[in-house]
Amino acid sequence: MRLLFLGDMVGKTGRTAVWERLPGLVSDLKLDFVVVNGENAAGGFGITEDIFLETISAGADVVTTGNHVWDQKEAVVFCERHDQFLRPANYPAGTPGRGSNLFFARNGARVLVANVMGRVFMHPELDDPFKCAEAILEACPLGEQADAVVFDFHAEATSEKQCFGHFVDGRASLVVGTHTHVPTADHQILNGGTGYISDAGMCGDYDSSLGMDKEEPLNRFISKMPKGRFEAASGPATICGVGVEVSDRTGLAEKIAPLRLGPRLGETIPEFWA
């Protein structure tokens, strides 16, 4: 199975780039399943229902989120209407929406996708992500109820991300770190067969500060005084993500490589899909 994960869409330029390129990627690369993190898609802060629906129409099978999931207040309402929209699963019981769900890929495979948020340097501090993941895997184990398992681990600390990867190694097809918006070079297949990358990067303008227009963040570092609001950068976007070949027999990763498309960082398509 061919699975693609795209990192956090940031603002109009990021989401537009994904909408324009994703249909061709699904067709040309014969992708079976696509996950996109959309938590920064609305001006850099949260996501609206219209943006969610447009992302699904472009070819995403699931849209995950993170700590900005509720920044657009309408998300509290529309999250209940859409099975393909996920918020972090380790929010307290009773929180609107869902944190994991089972989906069908284009090849008919059953894909469990779970969105979990780390706790180190993160706000709000949610329930234990490791216990949460354990419960998700017990309810829908790889090789039994699911043919593939994907975790979006939305976290700040690389150590927490790596430990989470090792925690589910052999029980998940792929663990992708999101949130820090900078693609890491540590894509690998862990000892137990789980594909892993500490951060997929963002889909947005890299002539920026993590997708935000760089002038206000720079001002705050220098002067310690705000002059205005953070605004999403509006230059040409680079799409960043990771591609994985998942074994139809075991549900574990066989190949993993980054995908990058756009004016910065250099264009890269996983060579096993080229």
PDB file of N, CA, C and O in Angstrom, residues 198-267:
ATOM      1  N   SER A 198      10.593  12.392  12.795  1.00  0.00           N
ATOM      2  CA  SER A 198      10.313  13.279  13.924  1.00  0.00           C
ATOM      3  C   SER A 198       9.415  14.441  13.542  1.00  0.00           C
ATOM      4  O   SER A 198       8.601  14.887  14.355  1.00  0.00           O
ATOM      5  N   ASP A 199       9.561  14.973  12.345  1.00  0.00           N
ATOM      6  CA  ASP A 199       8.620  15.992  11.875  1.00  0.00           C
ATOM      7  C   ASP A 199       8.561  15.996  10.361  1.00  0.00           C
ATOM      8  O   ASP A 199       9.601  16.018   9.693  1.00  0.00           O
ATOM      9  N   ALA A 200       7.351  15.959   9.850  1.00  0.00           N
ATOM     10  CA  ALA A 200       7.143  15.942   8.399  1.00  0.00           C
ATOM     11  C   ALA A 200       7.404  17.292   7.761  1.00  0.00           C
ATOM     12  O   ALA A 200       7.570  17.393   6.553  1.00  0.00           O
ATOM     13  N   GLY A 201       7.467  18.358   8.585  1.00  0.00           N
ATOM     14  CA  GLY A 201       7.580  19.698   8.039  1.00  0.00           C
ATOM     15  C   GLY A 201       6.205  20.272   7.780  1.00  0.00           C
ATOM     16  O   GLY A 201       5.179  19.671   8.099  1.00  0.00           O
ATOM     17  N   MET A 202       6.163  21.452   7.179  1.00  0.00           N
ATOM     18  CA  MET A 202       4.881  22.109   6.909  1.00  0.00           C
ATOM     19  C   MET A 202       4.660  22.245   5.411  1.00  0.00           C
ATOM     20  O   MET A 202       5.589  22.123   4.604  1.00  0.00           O
ATOM     21  N   CYS A 203       3.431  22.512   5.057  1.00  0.00           N
ATOM     22  CA  CYS A 203       3.081  22.919   3.701  1.00  0.00           C
ATOM     23  C   CYS A 203       2.790  24.415   3.789  1.00  0.00           C
ATOM     24  O   CYS A 203       1.703  24.825   4.234  1.00  0.00           O
ATOM     25  N   GLY A 204       3.780  25.216   3.425  1.00  0.00           N
ATOM     26  CA  GLY A 204       3.642  26.658   3.580  1.00  0.00           C
ATOM     27  C   GLY A 204       4.859  27.373   3.028  1.00  0.00           C
ATOM     28  O   GLY A 204       5.748  26.767   2.418  1.00  0.00           O
ATOM     29  N   ASP A 205       4.898  28.679   3.253  1.00  0.00           N
ATOM     30  CA  ASP A 205       5.982  29.532   2.766  1.00  0.00           C
ATOM     31  C   ASP A 205       7.174  29.427   3.717  1.00  0.00           C
ATOM     32  O   ASP A 205       7.086  29.836   4.879  1.00  0.00           O
ATOM     33  N   TYR A 206       8.288  28.875   3.238  1.00  0.00           N
ATOM     34  CA  TYR A 206       9.470  28.710   4.082  1.00  0.00           C
ATOM     35  C   TYR A 206      10.323  29.979   4.173  1.00  0.00           C
ATOM     36  O   TYR A 206      11.287  30.002   4.937  1.00  0.00           O
ATOM     37  N   ASP A 207       9.951  31.030   3.448  1.00  0.00           N
ATOM     38  CA  ASP A 207      10.574  32.334   3.658  1.00  0.00           C
ATOM     39  C   ASP A 207       9.774  33.028   4.756  1.00  0.00           C
ATOM     40  O   ASP A 207       9.042  33.995   4.522  1.00  0.00           O
ATOM     41  N   SER A 208       9.903  32.517   5.976  1.00  0.00           N
ATOM     42  CA  SER A 208       8.991  32.887   7.051  1.00  0.00           C
ATOM     43  C   SER A 208       9.577  32.443   8.385  1.00  0.00           C
ATOM     44  O   SER A 208      10.689  31.912   8.450  1.00  0.00           O
ATOM     45  N   SER A 209       8.803  32.625   9.430  1.00  0.00           N
ATOM     46  CA  SER A 209       9.096  32.026  10.731  1.00  0.00           C
ATOM     47  C   SER A 209       8.029  30.976  10.995  1.00  0.00           C
ATOM     48  O   SER A 209       6.918  31.296  11.430  1.00  0.00           O
ATOM     49  N   LEU A 210       8.334  29.736  10.640  1.00  0.00           N
ATOM     50  CA  LEU A 210       7.409  28.611  10.811  1.00  0.00           C
ATOM     51  C   LEU A 210       6.075  28.841  10.105  1.00  0.00           C
ATOM     52  O   LEU A 210       5.026  28.402  10.576  1.00  0.00           O
ATOM     53  N   GLY A 211       6.139  29.529   8.963  1.00  0.00           N
ATOM     54  CA  GLY A 211       4.935  29.783   8.184  1.00  0.00           C
ATOM     55  C   GLY A 211       4.294  31.124   8.454  1.00  0.00           C
ATOM     56  O   GLY A 211       3.371  31.534   7.741  1.00  0.00           O
ATOM     57  N   MET A 212       4.765  31.841   9.471  1.00  0.00           N
ATOM     58  CA  MET A 212       4.261  33.176   9.773  1.00  0.00           C
ATOM     59  C   MET A 212       5.145  34.231   9.103  1.00  0.00           C
ATOM     60  O   MET A 212       6.364  34.044   8.986  1.00  0.00           O
ATOM     61  N   ASP A 213       4.533  35.328   8.671  1.00  0.00           N
ATOM     62  CA  ASP A 213       5.314  36.449   8.158  1.00  0.00           C
ATOM     63  C   ASP A 213       6.394  36.774   9.182  1.00  0.00           C
ATOM     64  O   ASP A 213       6.124  36.952  10.364  1.00  0.00           O
ATOM     65  N   LYS A 214       7.638  36.881   8.749  1.00  0.00           N
ATOM     66  CA  LYS A 214       8.770  36.886   9.684  1.00  0.00           C
ATOM     67  C   LYS A 214       8.968  38.195  10.437  1.00  0.00           C
ATOM     68  O   LYS A 214       9.679  38.224  11.453  1.00  0.00           O
ATOM     69  N   GLU A 215       8.326  39.297  10.006  1.00  0.00           N
ATOM     70  CA  GLU A 215       8.614  40.585  10.624  1.00  0.00           C
ATOM     71  C   GLU A 215       8.149  40.657  12.075  1.00  0.00           C
ATOM     72  O   GLU A 215       8.893  41.120  12.952  1.00  0.00           O
ATOM     73  N   GLU A 216       6.928  40.211  12.368  1.00  0.00           N
ATOM     74  CA  GLU A 216       6.441  40.314  13.748  1.00  0.00           C
ATOM     75  C   GLU A 216       7.146  39.345  14.696  1.00  0.00           C
ATOM     76  O   GLU A 216       7.538  39.755  15.808  1.00  0.00           O
ATOM     77  N   PRO A 217       7.370  38.072  14.326  1.00  0.00           N
ATOM     78  CA  PRO A 217       8.168  37.217  15.213  1.00  0.00           C
ATOM     79  C   PRO A 217       9.568  37.772  15.462  1.00  0.00           C
ATOM     80  O   PRO A 217      10.063  37.739  16.598  1.00  0.00           O
ATOM     81  N   LEU A 218      10.208  38.304  14.408  1.00  0.00           N
ATOM     82  CA  LEU A 218      11.546  38.881  14.567  1.00  0.00           C
ATOM     83  C   LEU A 218      11.507  40.079  15.508  1.00  0.00           C
ATOM     84  O   LEU A 218      12.362  40.230  16.391  1.00  0.00           O
ATOM     85  N   ASN A 219      10.495  40.920  15.347  1.00  0.00           N
ATOM     86  CA  ASN A 219      10.343  42.076  16.230  1.00  0.00           C
ATOM     87  C   ASN A 219      10.216  41.662  17.684  1.00  0.00           C
ATOM     88  O   ASN A 219      10.821  42.270  18.582  1.00  0.00           O
ATOM     89  N   ARG A 220       9.455  40.613  17.940  1.00  0.00           N
ATOM     90  CA  ARG A 220       9.237  40.204  19.334  1.00  0.00           C
ATOM     91  C   ARG A 220      10.497  39.610  19.953  1.00  0.00           C
ATOM     92  O   ARG A 220      10.736  39.776  21.156  1.00  0.00           O
ATOM     93  N   PHE A 221      11.307  38.928  19.152  1.00  0.00           N
ATOM     94  CA  PHE A 221      12.575  38.438  19.685  1.00  0.00           C
ATOM     95  C   PHE A 221      13.508  39.598  20.033  1.00  0.00           C
ATOM     96  O   PHE A 221      14.246  39.543  21.021  1.00  0.00           O
ATOM     97  N   ILE A 222      13.490  40.650  19.226  1.00  0.00           N
ATOM     98  CA  ILE A 222      14.424  41.760  19.423  1.00  0.00           C
ATOM     99  C   ILE A 222      13.933  42.733  20.489  1.00  0.00           C
ATOM    100  O   ILE A 222      14.672  43.106  21.408  1.00  0.00           O
ATOM    101  N   SER A 223      12.663  43.142  20.384  1.00  0.00           N
ATOM    102  CA  SER A 223      12.159  44.203  21.256  1.00  0.00           C
ATOM    103  C   SER A 223      11.399  43.701  22.471  1.00  0.00           C
ATOM    104  O   SER A 223      11.196  44.451  23.432  1.00  0.00           O
ATOM    105  N   LYS A 224      10.943  42.442  22.427  1.00  0.00           N
ATOM    106  CA  LYS A 224      10.102  41.859  23.480  1.00  0.00           C
ATOM    107  C   LYS A 224       8.736  42.544  23.578  1.00  0.00           C
ATOM    108  O   LYS A 224       7.987  42.330  24.532  1.00  0.00           O
ATOM    109  N   MET A 225       8.398  43.354  22.565  1.00  0.00           N
ATOM    110  CA  MET A 225       7.130  44.084  22.567  1.00  0.00           C
ATOM    111  C   MET A 225       6.361  43.769  21.276  1.00  0.00           C
ATOM    112  O   MET A 225       6.915  43.883  20.181  1.00  0.00           O
ATOM    113  N   PRO A 226       5.090  43.394  21.379  1.00  0.00           N
ATOM    114  CA  PRO A 226       4.316  43.154  20.161  1.00  0.00           C
ATOM    115  C   PRO A 226       3.978  44.451  19.441  1.00  0.00           C
ATOM    116  O   PRO A 226       3.670  45.463  20.075  1.00  0.00           O
ATOM    117  N   LYS A 227       4.067  44.405  18.124  1.00  0.00           N
ATOM    118  CA  LYS A 227       3.635  45.535  17.300  1.00  0.00           C
ATOM    119  C   LYS A 227       2.343  45.222  16.552  1.00  0.00           C
ATOM    120  O   LYS A 227       1.661  46.121  16.078  1.00  0.00           O
ATOM    121  N   GLY A 228       2.052  43.946  16.435  1.00  0.00           N
ATOM    122  CA  GLY A 228       0.856  43.549  15.701  1.00  0.00           C
ATOM    123  C   GLY A 228       0.609  42.063  15.874  1.00  0.00           C
ATOM    124  O   GLY A 228       1.237  41.400  16.697  1.00  0.00           O
ATOM    125  N   ARG A 229      -0.310  41.540  15.089  1.00  0.00           N
ATOM    126  CA  ARG A 229      -0.658  40.125  15.152  1.00  0.00           C
ATOM    127  C   ARG A 229       0.263  39.312  14.258  1.00  0.00           C
ATOM    128  O   ARG A 229       0.855  39.830  13.310  1.00  0.00           O
ATOM    129  N   PHE A 230       0.382  38.038  14.581  1.00  0.00           N
ATOM    130  CA  PHE A 230       1.053  37.121  13.675  1.00  0.00           C
ATOM    131  C   PHE A 230       0.143  36.898  12.460  1.00  0.00           C
ATOM    132  O   PHE A 230      -1.056  36.658  12.611  1.00  0.00           O
ATOM    133  N   GLU A 231       0.722  36.961  11.281  1.00  0.00           N
ATOM    134  CA  GLU A 231      -0.008  36.718  10.031  1.00  0.00           C
ATOM    135  C   GLU A 231       0.717  35.649   9.244  1.00  0.00           C
ATOM    136  O   GLU A 231       1.953  35.611   9.201  1.00  0.00           O
ATOM    137  N   ALA A 232      -0.042  34.766   8.610  1.00  0.00           N
ATOM    138  CA  ALA A 232       0.566  33.723   7.800  1.00  0.00           C
ATOM    139  C   ALA A 232       1.315  34.337   6.627  1.00  0.00           C
ATOM    140  O   ALA A 232       0.840  35.275   5.987  1.00  0.00           O
ATOM    141  N   ALA A 233       2.514  33.839   6.348  1.00  0.00           N
ATOM    142  CA  ALA A 233       3.291  34.298   5.197  1.00  0.00           C
ATOM    143  C   ALA A 233       2.541  33.948   3.910  1.00  0.00           C
ATOM    144  O   ALA A 233       1.833  32.943   3.839  1.00  0.00           O
ATOM    145  N   SER A 234       2.723  34.765   2.891  1.00  0.00           N
ATOM    146  CA  SER A 234       1.902  34.616   1.686  1.00  0.00           C
ATOM    147  C   SER A 234       2.708  34.299   0.436  1.00  0.00           C
ATOM    148  O   SER A 234       2.178  34.322  -0.676  1.00  0.00           O
ATOM    149  N   GLY A 235       4.001  33.985   0.591  1.00  0.00           N
ATOM    150  CA  GLY A 235       4.811  33.638  -0.579  1.00  0.00           C
ATOM    151  C   GLY A 235       4.541  32.226  -1.058  1.00  0.00           C
ATOM    152  O   GLY A 235       3.755  31.477  -0.463  1.00  0.00           O
ATOM    153  N   PRO A 236       5.190  31.829  -2.151  1.00  0.00           N
ATOM    154  CA  PRO A 236       4.984  30.480  -2.691  1.00  0.00           C
ATOM    155  C   PRO A 236       5.283  29.401  -1.658  1.00  0.00           C
ATOM    156  O   PRO A 236       6.268  29.483  -0.921  1.00  0.00           O
ATOM    157  N   ALA A 237       4.435  28.396  -1.619  1.00  0.00           N
ATOM    158  CA  ALA A 237       4.551  27.352  -0.605  1.00  0.00           C
ATOM    159  C   ALA A 237       5.380  26.173  -1.092  1.00  0.00           C
ATOM    160  O   ALA A 237       5.385  25.839  -2.274  1.00  0.00           O
ATOM    161  N   THR A 238       6.067  25.542  -0.154  1.00  0.00           N
ATOM    162  CA  THR A 238       6.708  24.255  -0.383  1.00  0.00           C
ATOM    163  C   THR A 238       5.911  23.205   0.380  1.00  0.00           C
ATOM    164  O   THR A 238       5.605  23.381   1.560  1.00  0.00           O
ATOM    165  N   ILE A 239       5.552  22.145  -0.312  1.00  0.00           N
ATOM    166  CA  ILE A 239       4.805  21.042   0.279  1.00  0.00           C
ATOM    167  C   ILE A 239       5.798  20.045   0.868  1.00  0.00           C
ATOM    168  O   ILE A 239       6.713  19.597   0.183  1.00  0.00           O
ATOM    169  N   CYS A 240       5.606  19.701   2.140  1.00  0.00           N
ATOM    170  CA  CYS A 240       6.491  18.742   2.797  1.00  0.00           C
ATOM    171  C   CYS A 240       5.681  17.594   3.395  1.00  0.00           C
ATOM    172  O   CYS A 240       4.612  17.810   3.974  1.00  0.00           O
ATOM    173  N   GLY A 241       6.209  16.402   3.248  1.00  0.00           N
ATOM    174  CA  GLY A 241       5.552  15.235   3.816  1.00  0.00           C
ATOM    175  C   GLY A 241       6.468  14.033   3.759  1.00  0.00           C
ATOM    176  O   GLY A 241       7.680  14.155   3.569  1.00  0.00           O
ATOM    177  N   VAL A 242       5.870  12.866   3.912  1.00  0.00           N
ATOM    178  CA  VAL A 242       6.633  11.627   3.899  1.00  0.00           C
ATOM    179  C   VAL A 242       5.804  10.552   3.210  1.00  0.00           C
ATOM    180  O   VAL A 242       4.592  10.461   3.392  1.00  0.00           O
ATOM    181  N   GLY A 243       6.490   9.761   2.375  1.00  0.00           N
ATOM    182  CA  GLY A 243       5.843   8.659   1.685  1.00  0.00           C
ATOM    183  C   GLY A 243       6.310   7.327   2.231  1.00  0.00           C
ATOM    184  O   GLY A 243       7.478   7.166   2.590  1.00  0.00           O
ATOM    185  N   VAL A 244       5.383   6.388   2.302  1.00  0.00           N
ATOM    186  CA  VAL A 244       5.686   5.081   2.880  1.00  0.00           C
ATOM    187  C   VAL A 244       5.074   3.979   2.035  1.00  0.00           C
ATOM    188  O   VAL A 244       3.937   4.093   1.575  1.00  0.00           O
ATOM    189  N   GLU A 245       5.840   2.918   1.820  1.00  0.00           N
ATOM    190  CA  GLU A 245       5.315   1.673   1.270  1.00  0.00           C
ATOM    191  C   GLU A 245       5.029   0.746   2.442  1.00  0.00           C
ATOM    192  O   GLU A 245       5.927   0.434   3.230  1.00  0.00           O
ATOM    193  N   VAL A 246       3.777   0.322   2.555  1.00  0.00           N
ATOM    194  CA  VAL A 246       3.355  -0.545   3.650  1.00  0.00           C
ATOM    195  C   VAL A 246       3.105  -1.948   3.107  1.00  0.00           C
ATOM    196  O   VAL A 246       2.447  -2.117   2.074  1.00  0.00           O
ATOM    197  N   SER A 247       3.624  -2.943   3.786  1.00  0.00           N
ATOM    198  CA  SER A 247       3.462  -4.333   3.360  1.00  0.00           C
ATOM    199  C   SER A 247       1.998  -4.757   3.440  1.00  0.00           C
ATOM    200  O   SER A 247       1.345  -4.573   4.477  1.00  0.00           O
ATOM    201  N   ASP A 248       1.486  -5.331   2.368  1.00  0.00           N
ATOM    202  CA  ASP A 248       0.123  -5.859   2.386  1.00  0.00           C
ATOM    203  C   ASP A 248       0.012  -7.081   3.289  1.00  0.00           C
ATOM    204  O   ASP A 248      -1.082  -7.422   3.743  1.00  0.00           O
ATOM    205  N   ARG A 249       1.142  -7.707   3.571  1.00  0.00           N
ATOM    206  CA  ARG A 249       1.136  -8.929   4.378  1.00  0.00           C
ATOM    207  C   ARG A 249       1.207  -8.632   5.874  1.00  0.00           C
ATOM    208  O   ARG A 249       0.445  -9.186   6.667  1.00  0.00           O
ATOM    209  N   THR A 250       2.119  -7.726   6.267  1.00  0.00           N
ATOM    210  CA  THR A 250       2.341  -7.469   7.688  1.00  0.00           C
ATOM    211  C   THR A 250       1.755  -6.153   8.183  1.00  0.00           C
ATOM    212  O   THR A 250       1.565  -5.971   9.389  1.00  0.00           O
ATOM    213  N   GLY A 251       1.501  -5.219   7.278  1.00  0.00           N
ATOM    214  CA  GLY A 251       1.050  -3.898   7.688  1.00  0.00           C
ATOM    215  C   GLY A 251       2.157  -3.002   8.192  1.00  0.00           C
ATOM    216  O   GLY A 251       1.899  -1.888   8.666  1.00  0.00           O
ATOM    217  N   LEU A 252       3.394  -3.453   8.097  1.00  0.00           N
ATOM    218  CA  LEU A 252       4.533  -2.661   8.544  1.00  0.00           C
ATOM    219  C   LEU A 252       5.206  -1.974   7.361  1.00  0.00           C
ATOM    220  O   LEU A 252       4.980  -2.328   6.207  1.00  0.00           O
ATOM    221  N   ALA A 253       6.046  -1.004   7.675  1.00  0.00           N
ATOM    222  CA  ALA A 253       6.692  -0.217   6.632  1.00  0.00           C
ATOM    223  C   ALA A 253       7.808  -1.014   5.956  1.00  0.00           C
ATOM    224  O   ALA A 253       8.591  -1.698   6.624  1.00  0.00           O
ATOM    225  N   GLU A 254       7.864  -0.910   4.650  1.00  0.00           N
ATOM    226  CA  GLU A 254       8.946  -1.521   3.884  1.00  0.00           C
ATOM    227  C   GLU A 254       9.907  -0.477   3.320  1.00  0.00           C
ATOM    228  O   GLU A 254      11.101  -0.736   3.177  1.00  0.00           O
ATOM    229  N   LYS A 255       9.374   0.716   3.012  1.00  0.00           N
ATOM    230  CA  LYS A 255      10.189   1.809   2.497  1.00  0.00           C
ATOM    231  C   LYS A 255       9.620   3.122   3.033  1.00  0.00           C
ATOM    232  O   LYS A 255       8.419   3.256   3.243  1.00  0.00           O
ATOM    233  N   ILE A 256      10.513   4.099   3.238  1.00  0.00           N
ATOM    234  CA  ILE A 256      10.085   5.419   3.701  1.00  0.00           C
ATOM    235  C   ILE A 256      11.030   6.470   3.132  1.00  0.00           C
ATOM    236  O   ILE A 256      12.245   6.243   3.043  1.00  0.00           O
ATOM    237  N   ALA A 257      10.483   7.608   2.735  1.00  0.00           N
ATOM    238  CA  ALA A 257      11.298   8.697   2.190  1.00  0.00           C
ATOM    239  C   ALA A 257      10.502   9.990   2.240  1.00  0.00           C
ATOM    240  O   ALA A 257       9.269   9.968   2.207  1.00  0.00           O
ATOM    241  N   PRO A 258      11.199  11.135   2.332  1.00  0.00           N
ATOM    242  CA  PRO A 258      10.492  12.419   2.356  1.00  0.00           C
ATOM    243  C   PRO A 258       9.959  12.801   0.981  1.00  0.00           C
ATOM    244  O   PRO A 258      10.488  12.361  -0.052  1.00  0.00           O
ATOM    245  N   LEU A 259       8.903  13.624   0.981  1.00  0.00           N
ATOM    246  CA  LEU A 259       8.390  14.249  -0.237  1.00  0.00           C
ATOM    247  C   LEU A 259       8.413  15.755  -0.027  1.00  0.00           C
ATOM    248  O   LEU A 259       7.921  16.247   0.991  1.00  0.00           O
ATOM    249  N   ARG A 260       9.025  16.469  -0.972  1.00  0.00           N
ATOM    250  CA  ARG A 260       9.072  17.925  -0.906  1.00  0.00           C
ATOM    251  C   ARG A 260       8.868  18.486  -2.299  1.00  0.00           C
ATOM    252  O   ARG A 260       9.562  18.082  -3.235  1.00  0.00           O
ATOM    253  N   LEU A 261       7.930  19.417  -2.422  1.00  0.00           N
ATOM    254  CA  LEU A 261       7.610  20.022  -3.709  1.00  0.00           C
ATOM    255  C   LEU A 261       7.449  21.520  -3.520  1.00  0.00           C
ATOM    256  O   LEU A 261       6.642  21.957  -2.702  1.00  0.00           O
ATOM    257  N   GLY A 262       8.223  22.317  -4.265  1.00  0.00           N
ATOM    258  CA  GLY A 262       8.089  23.755  -4.138  1.00  0.00           C
ATOM    259  C   GLY A 262       9.400  24.472  -4.352  1.00  0.00           C
ATOM    260  O   GLY A 262      10.434  23.867  -4.666  1.00  0.00           O
ATOM    261  N   PRO A 263       9.402  25.796  -4.138  1.00  0.00           N
ATOM    262  CA  PRO A 263      10.563  26.609  -4.498  1.00  0.00           C
ATOM    263  C   PRO A 263      11.724  26.544  -3.516  1.00  0.00           C
ATOM    264  O   PRO A 263      12.809  27.016  -3.822  1.00  0.00           O
ATOM    265  N   ARG A 264      11.504  25.989  -2.317  1.00  0.00           N
ATOM    266  CA  ARG A 264      12.577  25.929  -1.333  1.00  0.00           C
ATOM    267  C   ARG A 264      12.773  24.504  -0.854  1.00  0.00           C
ATOM    268  O   ARG A 264      11.911  23.650  -1.019  1.00  0.00           O
ATOM    269  N   LEU A 265      13.916  24.229  -0.284  1.00  0.00           N
ATOM    270  CA  LEU A 265      14.289  22.934   0.305  1.00  0.00           C
ATOM    271  C   LEU A 265      14.655  21.877  -0.716  1.00  0.00           C
ATOM    272  O   LEU A 265      15.116  20.800  -0.363  1.00  0.00           O
ATOM    273  N   GLY A 266      14.440  22.146  -1.992  1.00  0.00           N
ATOM    274  CA  GLY A 266      14.760  21.161  -3.022  1.00  0.00           C
ATOM    275  C   GLY A 266      13.608  20.188  -3.214  1.00  0.00           C
ATOM    276  O   GLY A 266      13.000  19.729  -2.251  1.00  0.00           O
ATOM    277  N   GLU A 267      13.299  19.902  -4.466  1.00  0.00           N
ATOM    278  CA  GLU A 267      12.175  19.007  -4.753  1.00  0.00           C
ATOM    279  C   GLU A 267      12.615  17.553  -4.636  1.00  0.00           C
ATOM    280  O   GLU A 267      13.640  17.147  -5.182  1.00  0.00           O
TER     281      GLU A 267
END
